[in-house]
Amino acid sequence: MARKAKSTKPAGATSKASKKRLHSELENDDPNQQQTILPPEPCTPTKQTGGRSGAEVEYSAKKTRKRTSAPTTAPALRSPGLLSRSSHANTLSSRGLPPKAQKVIRENEADHQVENMLCANIPEILQQARPHDEARSELAVATSEYICADLEWRISKDPNQRVLRLRKRAKGKQPDTATGATNDDSKLAALLSSMGIAAANESSAELEGKLAAEFSEFQPWVFLSASSGKQNERQSYPWIQHFHLYIAHLVRHYLGSVQYGENPATASPRLLLPYKRTDTKYKGSDDDTRADIGLVSRSVGANVAMVDGSAYYNEVFAVTEVKASSGPSRAASTADSGIDTSQLDGDTKQAFKQLFLYSRQVFAEQPDRRFMWGITICDNHIRVCVLTSSGALASHEMDITTAKGRCDYIRLLVNWCLCDWHQLGFDPSVRYCEDERGNGYWEIDVPQMATGDAGMESAGSRYETQTYTITGASVAADHLFGRHTRCFVATPKQSTGNQGKVLIKDSWSYLGRHQVQERSGELGEIAFLTKINQMVDEHPEFAGTVPRLEDGGIVRLDVNGHLAIDSVETVLGDLCRHLPKHSSDYAYTHVRLAMTPVGTRLRELRSVAELVVVISDALQAHKAVLDHCQILHRDISENNIMFTRSGNNIHGMLIDFDNAVDANAARNRSGPVCTGTLPFMSVNNLRKAKVARTAVDDMESILYLLIWLGVWGITTEHRKQTHDKETQLIEWNMDVGMAIRNKCYAMSSKSNLDILLNEFYTPP
């Protein structure tokens, strides 16, 4: 399909239609008056609408951070960022929206997620961090028991606690501090000795001085009471920081001599240290949100100190959102496991909302993130949250003013220090490495194609992988829940034959639980691409217009010596029953594909003539796939048509078949279906009309794509001029209802369509 494009100037009308009303609404200060970005019944979560891509996500693996680190703090275990994102200005999801409007949309989305994707008051969630290894689990129990005993001993000796105990006894209540508390470490020392572990070369007096100093800093936190009134959240920042330093001192002292694994960056034990800067904008953020406190992982041999300098989303382990609560949570006293978020008080909901906003940044900045831990603190009440592709689960409240609350939280922190790397939410198959010169790079393991049906994994197939070196990144995970699709450009680490660059697609496929062989999502894409590649072998004229699958399959993890499918069900186990109703019957499964050739985004085209060639090739590929393979694409969008260039010749290429479906099955399906990328979806698709999806829907998407490119411009330079443009196309990208209304209006008559066509961009 290669043709030489004639050079022509982009055509377009000179007049512009102003949409003052929309921008007036967007700039309203009251977020409650904004329409939510999500409909009451979400579309099938098989597509991340408007992921960052192309020029918006650039590779920076060798980029070094310029920051002033405390000389006593060991180097970071996390690497420099792989993905360096620009601001929201160039992303598809925010095209034409001022930053204030984008902020409103994200906050509305976070509100929706707290109400619909979160289940709270699940004490068992803390057990998800318990080390799988029996010896490490025993060590974690003994270490946390000693730390709890040491803390209770210090509290029992404190004059403030004596006053509180006398008051409680006068009221006939039992004190919260354990009676007979002691800081005797003989039991822990005996266990360490039996395991051949020696405590750090640190005198008892030296350690005691450090612990006493930390305790004096955070003791007001553990003595908070309801009579203290509403606290200033900034006042509690140092309390929380020094509490974590207190834990880190003891972990380092007793576990500092434990041998690392092969990679100190992923081995346990580790220290979790707080950033010194609080309430700050993190490096790597694409908006102006400010996170309260971040915890980062350091080697267990590091000196214990706050991490100085700038805070980075690409290295943070967990973000802590702090709120000054106006009163106790309504859910604090409930004994039910898995409560509805309607039972949470407003401060707690607001804390989760902020945590969700920060966490989406972490997923976007860390290429090896599978799931996330997060922490909310409202005065003295702590909740810990696990955020997965399918939803979020939060623990019960841990009251830092009670012995039980303190010990529950300490056990979790110690478990985090000793558990496997994948239990922290990281992916061991995506690794940061350094060569002999100290230059950093990333490696990624891709499952090799199995010999099962149509490229799918057969039940008895061996799990083998091929390692690739990442040389670039084109798409970052841009949503908190859903597929978390990431795309990397890579080369085989040990190249054989003529192997060159490949595009690696890493995402979480939305599958019915216990139906691993279901043809949907990326698993369906493996089967579809295998079939399409066979078609191309028989019809070589279509070579290069569709991707060729080189490798791919389900990602598996080594869980305590056993290979397990990496899925939300593997992460949460039986706790999947607490996931939101629309997710409880499904489990996202981790899938990775390697494909060729590596395409280029449409924004790199040089003229309208080249666009015509590329769209023509994509349409012919669409028709060939439908005619010869009976596969309907269902997701025509700006990101899913690419091109390759050889000199002055270009090929158009239709990619991304994870939303595709067997055409015969689609014709027989009458239920409501809503899949695709919001600005380009057909009206019937947006309406979830009870009619079969056909090629007509995809052709309608092509029409919307051409209008989209006409208004915003084709090239990157064009889009720099049109980003803040006032156009009715903004409504296509706001929410489903606005998109339906605007598209129906524009297509209802020639005069209405002319208004839209008059908004086409004309280069100066």
mmCIF file with all atom_site columns, C-alpha atoms in Angstrom, residues 107-269:
data_model
loop_
_atom_site.group_PDB
_atom_site.id
_atom_site.type_symbol
_atom_site.label_atom_id
_atom_site.label_alt_id
_atom_site.label_comp_id
_atom_site.label_asym_id
_atom_site.label_entity_id
_atom_site.label_seq_id
_atom_site.pdbx_PDB_ins_code
_atom_site.Cartn_x
_atom_site.Cartn_y
_atom_site.Cartn_z
_atom_site.occupancy
_atom_site.B_iso_or_equiv
_atom_site.pdbx_formal_charge
_atom_site.auth_seq_id
_atom_site.auth_comp_id
_atom_site.auth_asym_id
_atom_site.auth_atom_id
_atom_site.pdbx_PDB_model_num
ATOM 1   C CA . GLU A 1 107 ? -12.085 15.879  40.594 1.00 0.00 ? 107 GLU A CA 1
ATOM 2   C CA . ASN A 1 108 ? -15.559 14.849  39.433 1.00 0.00 ? 108 ASN A CA 1
ATOM 3   C CA . GLU A 1 109 ? -14.103 11.573  38.228 1.00 0.00 ? 109 GLU A CA 1
ATOM 4   C CA . ALA A 1 110 ? -12.422 11.034  41.616 1.00 0.00 ? 110 ALA A CA 1
ATOM 5   C CA . ASP A 1 111 ? -15.721 11.751  43.415 1.00 0.00 ? 111 ASP A CA 1
ATOM 6   C CA . HIS A 1 112 ? -17.415 9.169   41.210 1.00 0.00 ? 112 HIS A CA 1
ATOM 7   C CA . GLN A 1 113 ? -14.656 6.638   41.932 1.00 0.00 ? 113 GLN A CA 1
ATOM 8   C CA . VAL A 1 114 ? -14.897 7.086   45.697 1.00 0.00 ? 114 VAL A CA 1
ATOM 9   C CA . GLU A 1 115 ? -18.652 6.499   45.532 1.00 0.00 ? 115 GLU A CA 1
ATOM 10  C CA . ASN A 1 116 ? -18.580 3.590   43.081 1.00 0.00 ? 116 ASN A CA 1
ATOM 11  C CA . MET A 1 117 ? -15.133 1.948   43.083 1.00 0.00 ? 117 MET A CA 1
ATOM 12  C CA . LEU A 1 118 ? -14.243 1.879   46.798 1.00 0.00 ? 118 LEU A CA 1
ATOM 13  C CA . CYS A 1 119 ? -15.214 -0.574  49.519 1.00 0.00 ? 119 CYS A CA 1
ATOM 14  C CA . ALA A 1 120 ? -14.041 0.231   53.068 1.00 0.00 ? 120 ALA A CA 1
ATOM 15  C CA . ASN A 1 121 ? -13.711 -1.344  56.526 1.00 0.00 ? 121 ASN A CA 1
ATOM 16  C CA . ILE A 1 122 ? -11.964 -4.543  55.432 1.00 0.00 ? 122 ILE A CA 1
ATOM 17  C CA . PRO A 1 123 ? -9.430  -5.528  58.146 1.00 0.00 ? 123 PRO A CA 1
ATOM 18  C CA . GLU A 1 124 ? -8.187  -8.483  56.063 1.00 0.00 ? 124 GLU A CA 1
ATOM 19  C CA . ILE A 1 125 ? -6.629  -6.091  53.552 1.00 0.00 ? 125 ILE A CA 1
ATOM 20  C CA . LEU A 1 126 ? -3.699  -5.642  55.939 1.00 0.00 ? 126 LEU A CA 1
ATOM 21  C CA . GLN A 1 127 ? -2.857  -9.331  55.534 1.00 0.00 ? 127 GLN A CA 1
ATOM 22  C CA . GLN A 1 128 ? -2.164  -8.837  51.830 1.00 0.00 ? 128 GLN A CA 1
ATOM 23  C CA . ALA A 1 129 ? 1.294   -7.555  52.783 1.00 0.00 ? 129 ALA A CA 1
ATOM 24  C CA . ARG A 1 130 ? 2.188   -10.528 54.992 1.00 0.00 ? 130 ARG A CA 1
ATOM 25  C CA . PRO A 1 131 ? 5.362   -12.140 53.566 1.00 0.00 ? 131 PRO A CA 1
ATOM 26  C CA . HIS A 1 132 ? 4.672   -15.361 51.664 1.00 0.00 ? 132 HIS A CA 1
ATOM 27  C CA . ASP A 1 133 ? 7.945   -16.888 52.819 1.00 0.00 ? 133 ASP A CA 1
ATOM 28  C CA . GLU A 1 134 ? 7.386   -18.680 56.152 1.00 0.00 ? 134 GLU A CA 1
ATOM 29  C CA . ALA A 1 135 ? 10.685  -17.582 57.699 1.00 0.00 ? 135 ALA A CA 1
ATOM 30  C CA . ARG A 1 136 ? 10.182  -13.932 56.735 1.00 0.00 ? 136 ARG A CA 1
ATOM 31  C CA . SER A 1 137 ? 6.602   -14.071 57.979 1.00 0.00 ? 137 SER A CA 1
ATOM 32  C CA . GLU A 1 138 ? 7.799   -15.346 61.354 1.00 0.00 ? 138 GLU A CA 1
ATOM 33  C CA . LEU A 1 139 ? 10.451  -12.636 61.412 1.00 0.00 ? 139 LEU A CA 1
ATOM 34  C CA . ALA A 1 140 ? 7.848   -9.976  60.609 1.00 0.00 ? 140 ALA A CA 1
ATOM 35  C CA . VAL A 1 141 ? 5.622   -11.141 63.469 1.00 0.00 ? 141 VAL A CA 1
ATOM 36  C CA . ALA A 1 142 ? 8.474   -11.130 65.996 1.00 0.00 ? 142 ALA A CA 1
ATOM 37  C CA . THR A 1 143 ? 9.785   -7.738  64.839 1.00 0.00 ? 143 THR A CA 1
ATOM 38  C CA . SER A 1 144 ? 6.389   -6.051  64.932 1.00 0.00 ? 144 SER A CA 1
ATOM 39  C CA . GLU A 1 145 ? 5.613   -7.553  68.346 1.00 0.00 ? 145 GLU A CA 1
ATOM 40  C CA . TYR A 1 146 ? 8.821   -6.122  69.758 1.00 0.00 ? 146 TYR A CA 1
ATOM 41  C CA . ILE A 1 147 ? 8.262   -2.685  68.185 1.00 0.00 ? 147 ILE A CA 1
ATOM 42  C CA . CYS A 1 148 ? 4.726   -2.623  69.580 1.00 0.00 ? 148 CYS A CA 1
ATOM 43  C CA . ALA A 1 149 ? 6.028   -3.599  73.020 1.00 0.00 ? 149 ALA A CA 1
ATOM 44  C CA . ASP A 1 150 ? 8.747   -0.948  72.908 1.00 0.00 ? 150 ASP A CA 1
ATOM 45  C CA . LEU A 1 151 ? 6.270   1.753   71.932 1.00 0.00 ? 151 LEU A CA 1
ATOM 46  C CA . GLU A 1 152 ? 3.766   0.749   74.627 1.00 0.00 ? 152 GLU A CA 1
ATOM 47  C CA . TRP A 1 153 ? 6.579   0.752   77.176 1.00 0.00 ? 153 TRP A CA 1
ATOM 48  C CA . ARG A 1 154 ? 7.494   4.323   76.228 1.00 0.00 ? 154 ARG A CA 1
ATOM 49  C CA . ILE A 1 155 ? 3.872   5.434   76.341 1.00 0.00 ? 155 ILE A CA 1
ATOM 50  C CA . SER A 1 156 ? 3.345   3.822   79.753 1.00 0.00 ? 156 SER A CA 1
ATOM 51  C CA . LYS A 1 157 ? 6.317   5.768   81.140 1.00 0.00 ? 157 LYS A CA 1
ATOM 52  C CA . ASP A 1 158 ? 5.180   9.093   79.713 1.00 0.00 ? 158 ASP A CA 1
ATOM 53  C CA . PRO A 1 159 ? 3.622   11.515  82.244 1.00 0.00 ? 159 PRO A CA 1
ATOM 54  C CA . ASN A 1 160 ? 0.886   12.416  79.759 1.00 0.00 ? 160 ASN A CA 1
ATOM 55  C CA . GLN A 1 161 ? -0.166  8.781   79.595 1.00 0.00 ? 161 GLN A CA 1
ATOM 56  C CA . ARG A 1 162 ? -0.234  8.462   83.382 1.00 0.00 ? 162 ARG A CA 1
ATOM 57  C CA . VAL A 1 163 ? -2.726  11.341  83.536 1.00 0.00 ? 163 VAL A CA 1
ATOM 58  C CA . LEU A 1 164 ? -4.886  9.713   80.853 1.00 0.00 ? 164 LEU A CA 1
ATOM 59  C CA . ARG A 1 165 ? -4.805  6.354   82.682 1.00 0.00 ? 165 ARG A CA 1
ATOM 60  C CA . LEU A 1 166 ? -5.870  7.965   85.956 1.00 0.00 ? 166 LEU A CA 1
ATOM 61  C CA . ARG A 1 167 ? -8.760  9.743   84.223 1.00 0.00 ? 167 ARG A CA 1
ATOM 62  C CA . LYS A 1 168 ? -9.935  6.518   82.555 1.00 0.00 ? 168 LYS A CA 1
ATOM 63  C CA . ARG A 1 169 ? -9.712  4.529   85.782 1.00 0.00 ? 169 ARG A CA 1
ATOM 64  C CA . ALA A 1 170 ? -11.708 7.256   87.536 1.00 0.00 ? 170 ALA A CA 1
ATOM 65  C CA . LYS A 1 171 ? -14.417 6.757   84.908 1.00 0.00 ? 171 LYS A CA 1
ATOM 66  C CA . GLY A 1 172 ? -14.278 2.983   85.279 1.00 0.00 ? 172 GLY A CA 1
ATOM 67  C CA . LYS A 1 173 ? -12.579 2.435   81.920 1.00 0.00 ? 173 LYS A CA 1
ATOM 68  C CA . GLN A 1 174 ? -9.526  0.335   81.094 1.00 0.00 ? 174 GLN A CA 1
ATOM 69  C CA . PRO A 1 175 ? -6.458  2.201   79.846 1.00 0.00 ? 175 PRO A CA 1
ATOM 70  C CA . ASP A 1 176 ? -5.493  1.652   76.224 1.00 0.00 ? 176 ASP A CA 1
ATOM 71  C CA . THR A 1 177 ? -1.831  0.979   76.937 1.00 0.00 ? 177 THR A CA 1
ATOM 72  C CA . ALA A 1 178 ? -0.866  -2.639  77.502 1.00 0.00 ? 178 ALA A CA 1
ATOM 73  C CA . THR A 1 179 ? -0.221  -3.291  81.192 1.00 0.00 ? 179 THR A CA 1
ATOM 74  C CA . GLY A 1 180 ? 3.234   -4.508  82.108 1.00 0.00 ? 180 GLY A CA 1
ATOM 75  C CA . ALA A 1 181 ? 4.639   -3.145  78.851 1.00 0.00 ? 181 ALA A CA 1
ATOM 76  C CA . THR A 1 182 ? 8.350   -3.754  78.376 1.00 0.00 ? 182 THR A CA 1
ATOM 77  C CA . ASN A 1 183 ? 11.023  -3.131  75.783 1.00 0.00 ? 183 ASN A CA 1
ATOM 78  C CA . ASP A 1 184 ? 12.800  -6.427  76.407 1.00 0.00 ? 184 ASP A CA 1
ATOM 79  C CA . ASP A 1 185 ? 14.073  -7.672  73.031 1.00 0.00 ? 185 ASP A CA 1
ATOM 80  C CA . SER A 1 186 ? 15.232  -11.098 74.158 1.00 0.00 ? 186 SER A CA 1
ATOM 81  C CA . LYS A 1 187 ? 12.561  -12.971 72.177 1.00 0.00 ? 187 LYS A CA 1
ATOM 82  C CA . LEU A 1 188 ? 13.360  -11.138 68.942 1.00 0.00 ? 188 LEU A CA 1
ATOM 83  C CA . ALA A 1 189 ? 17.103  -11.455 69.560 1.00 0.00 ? 189 ALA A CA 1
ATOM 84  C CA . ALA A 1 190 ? 16.755  -15.215 70.040 1.00 0.00 ? 190 ALA A CA 1
ATOM 85  C CA . LEU A 1 191 ? 14.853  -15.587 66.749 1.00 0.00 ? 191 LEU A CA 1
ATOM 86  C CA . LEU A 1 192 ? 17.420  -13.490 64.881 1.00 0.00 ? 192 LEU A CA 1
ATOM 87  C CA . SER A 1 193 ? 20.226  -15.545 66.372 1.00 0.00 ? 193 SER A CA 1
ATOM 88  C CA . SER A 1 194 ? 18.578  -18.791 65.287 1.00 0.00 ? 194 SER A CA 1
ATOM 89  C CA . MET A 1 195 ? 18.368  -17.392 61.743 1.00 0.00 ? 195 MET A CA 1
ATOM 90  C CA . GLY A 1 196 ? 21.994  -16.268 61.778 1.00 0.00 ? 196 GLY A CA 1
ATOM 91  C CA . ILE A 1 197 ? 21.078  -12.574 61.773 1.00 0.00 ? 197 ILE A CA 1
ATOM 92  C CA . ALA A 1 198 ? 23.092  -10.144 63.874 1.00 0.00 ? 198 ALA A CA 1
ATOM 93  C CA . ALA A 1 199 ? 21.781  -6.790  65.027 1.00 0.00 ? 199 ALA A CA 1
ATOM 94  C CA . ALA A 1 200 ? 23.376  -3.621  63.681 1.00 0.00 ? 200 ALA A CA 1
ATOM 95  C CA . ASN A 1 201 ? 26.698  -2.508  65.115 1.00 0.00 ? 201 ASN A CA 1
ATOM 96  C CA . GLU A 1 202 ? 25.023  0.114   67.224 1.00 0.00 ? 202 GLU A CA 1
ATOM 97  C CA . SER A 1 203 ? 25.191  0.565   70.988 1.00 0.00 ? 203 SER A CA 1
ATOM 98  C CA . SER A 1 204 ? 22.049  0.337   73.085 1.00 0.00 ? 204 SER A CA 1
ATOM 99  C CA . ALA A 1 205 ? 22.594  3.872   74.305 1.00 0.00 ? 205 ALA A CA 1
ATOM 100 C CA . GLU A 1 206 ? 22.932  5.173   70.749 1.00 0.00 ? 206 GLU A CA 1
ATOM 101 C CA . LEU A 1 207 ? 19.766  3.421   69.631 1.00 0.00 ? 207 LEU A CA 1
ATOM 102 C CA . GLU A 1 208 ? 17.874  4.548   72.723 1.00 0.00 ? 208 GLU A CA 1
ATOM 103 C CA . GLY A 1 209 ? 18.829  8.150   72.075 1.00 0.00 ? 209 GLY A CA 1
ATOM 104 C CA . LYS A 1 210 ? 17.445  7.987   68.543 1.00 0.00 ? 210 LYS A CA 1
ATOM 105 C CA . LEU A 1 211 ? 14.220  6.278   69.619 1.00 0.00 ? 211 LEU A CA 1
ATOM 106 C CA . ALA A 1 212 ? 13.633  8.684   72.473 1.00 0.00 ? 212 ALA A CA 1
ATOM 107 C CA . ALA A 1 213 ? 14.147  11.641  70.154 1.00 0.00 ? 213 ALA A CA 1
ATOM 108 C CA . GLU A 1 214 ? 11.670  10.291  67.591 1.00 0.00 ? 214 GLU A CA 1
ATOM 109 C CA . PHE A 1 215 ? 9.124   9.438   70.296 1.00 0.00 ? 215 PHE A CA 1
ATOM 110 C CA . SER A 1 216 ? 9.253   12.955  71.697 1.00 0.00 ? 216 SER A CA 1
ATOM 111 C CA . GLU A 1 217 ? 8.395   14.279  68.221 1.00 0.00 ? 217 GLU A CA 1
ATOM 112 C CA . PHE A 1 218 ? 5.310   12.131  67.603 1.00 0.00 ? 218 PHE A CA 1
ATOM 113 C CA . GLN A 1 219 ? 3.960   11.604  71.143 1.00 0.00 ? 219 GLN A CA 1
ATOM 114 C CA . PRO A 1 220 ? 1.316   14.391  70.762 1.00 0.00 ? 220 PRO A CA 1
ATOM 115 C CA . TRP A 1 221 ? -0.215  12.271  67.991 1.00 0.00 ? 221 TRP A CA 1
ATOM 116 C CA . VAL A 1 222 ? -0.707  9.174   70.144 1.00 0.00 ? 222 VAL A CA 1
ATOM 117 C CA . PHE A 1 223 ? -2.185  11.296  72.949 1.00 0.00 ? 223 PHE A CA 1
ATOM 118 C CA . LEU A 1 224 ? -4.847  12.969  70.808 1.00 0.00 ? 224 LEU A CA 1
ATOM 119 C CA . SER A 1 225 ? -8.367  12.755  72.179 1.00 0.00 ? 225 SER A CA 1
ATOM 120 C CA . ALA A 1 226 ? -11.828 13.805  71.091 1.00 0.00 ? 226 ALA A CA 1
ATOM 121 C CA . SER A 1 227 ? -11.571 16.734  73.497 1.00 0.00 ? 227 SER A CA 1
ATOM 122 C CA . SER A 1 228 ? -8.543  18.029  71.585 1.00 0.00 ? 228 SER A CA 1
ATOM 123 C CA . GLY A 1 229 ? -10.850 19.488  68.951 1.00 0.00 ? 229 GLY A CA 1
ATOM 124 C CA . LYS A 1 230 ? -10.181 19.727  65.245 1.00 0.00 ? 230 LYS A CA 1
ATOM 125 C CA . GLN A 1 231 ? -6.463  19.663  64.495 1.00 0.00 ? 231 GLN A CA 1
ATOM 126 C CA . ASN A 1 232 ? -4.547  21.594  61.872 1.00 0.00 ? 232 ASN A CA 1
ATOM 127 C CA . GLU A 1 233 ? -3.418  18.962  59.371 1.00 0.00 ? 233 GLU A CA 1
ATOM 128 C CA . ARG A 1 234 ? -0.038  20.668  58.923 1.00 0.00 ? 234 ARG A CA 1
ATOM 129 C CA . GLN A 1 235 ? 0.498   20.253  62.653 1.00 0.00 ? 235 GLN A CA 1
ATOM 130 C CA . SER A 1 236 ? 0.295   16.482  62.258 1.00 0.00 ? 236 SER A CA 1
ATOM 131 C CA . TYR A 1 237 ? 2.784   16.219  59.363 1.00 0.00 ? 237 TYR A CA 1
ATOM 132 C CA . PRO A 1 238 ? 5.899   15.974  61.593 1.00 0.00 ? 238 PRO A CA 1
ATOM 133 C CA . TRP A 1 239 ? 4.126   13.580  63.953 1.00 0.00 ? 239 TRP A CA 1
ATOM 134 C CA . ILE A 1 240 ? 3.462   11.181  61.092 1.00 0.00 ? 240 ILE A CA 1
ATOM 135 C CA . GLN A 1 241 ? 6.959   11.564  59.645 1.00 0.00 ? 241 GLN A CA 1
ATOM 136 C CA . HIS A 1 242 ? 8.704   10.862  62.945 1.00 0.00 ? 242 HIS A CA 1
ATOM 137 C CA . PHE A 1 243 ? 6.439   7.897   63.694 1.00 0.00 ? 243 PHE A CA 1
ATOM 138 C CA . HIS A 1 244 ? 7.684   6.266   60.488 1.00 0.00 ? 244 HIS A CA 1
ATOM 139 C CA . LEU A 1 245 ? 11.285  7.150   61.342 1.00 0.00 ? 245 LEU A CA 1
ATOM 140 C CA . TYR A 1 246 ? 10.847  5.490   64.733 1.00 0.00 ? 246 TYR A CA 1
ATOM 141 C CA . ILE A 1 247 ? 9.776   2.263   62.998 1.00 0.00 ? 247 ILE A CA 1
ATOM 142 C CA . ALA A 1 248 ? 12.638  2.565   60.494 1.00 0.00 ? 248 ALA A CA 1
ATOM 143 C CA . HIS A 1 249 ? 15.253  2.887   63.273 1.00 0.00 ? 249 HIS A CA 1
ATOM 144 C CA . LEU A 1 250 ? 14.154  -0.392  64.836 1.00 0.00 ? 250 LEU A CA 1
ATOM 145 C CA . VAL A 1 251 ? 13.848  -2.224  61.508 1.00 0.00 ? 251 VAL A CA 1
ATOM 146 C CA . ARG A 1 252 ? 17.344  -1.116  60.525 1.00 0.00 ? 252 ARG A CA 1
ATOM 147 C CA . HIS A 1 253 ? 18.828  -2.031  63.918 1.00 0.00 ? 253 HIS A CA 1
ATOM 148 C CA . TYR A 1 254 ? 17.486  -5.568  64.024 1.00 0.00 ? 254 TYR A CA 1
ATOM 149 C CA . LEU A 1 255 ? 17.262  -6.440  60.324 1.00 0.00 ? 255 LEU A CA 1
ATOM 150 C CA . GLY A 1 256 ? 20.093  -4.361  58.871 1.00 0.00 ? 256 GLY A CA 1
ATOM 151 C CA . SER A 1 257 ? 22.406  -7.342  58.425 1.00 0.00 ? 257 SER A CA 1
ATOM 152 C CA . VAL A 1 258 ? 19.904  -9.499  56.535 1.00 0.00 ? 258 VAL A CA 1
ATOM 153 C CA . GLN A 1 259 ? 21.447  -10.409 53.200 1.00 0.00 ? 259 GLN A CA 1
ATOM 154 C CA . TYR A 1 260 ? 20.047  -8.855  50.018 1.00 0.00 ? 260 TYR A CA 1
ATOM 155 C CA . GLY A 1 261 ? 18.840  -10.852 47.075 1.00 0.00 ? 261 GLY A CA 1
ATOM 156 C CA . GLU A 1 262 ? 20.482  -10.465 43.671 1.00 0.00 ? 262 GLU A CA 1
ATOM 157 C CA . ASN A 1 263 ? 18.913  -7.043  43.190 1.00 0.00 ? 263 ASN A CA 1
ATOM 158 C CA . PRO A 1 264 ? 19.047  -4.718  46.236 1.00 0.00 ? 264 PRO A CA 1
ATOM 159 C CA . ALA A 1 265 ? 16.342  -2.575  44.611 1.00 0.00 ? 265 ALA A CA 1
ATOM 160 C CA . THR A 1 266 ? 13.746  -5.299  44.977 1.00 0.00 ? 266 THR A CA 1
ATOM 161 C CA . ALA A 1 267 ? 15.060  -7.416  47.844 1.00 0.00 ? 267 ALA A CA 1
ATOM 162 C CA . SER A 1 268 ? 13.746  -7.287  51.358 1.00 0.00 ? 268 SER A CA 1
ATOM 163 C CA . PRO A 1 269 ? 14.131  -6.125  54.028 1.00 0.00 ? 269 PRO A CA 1
#
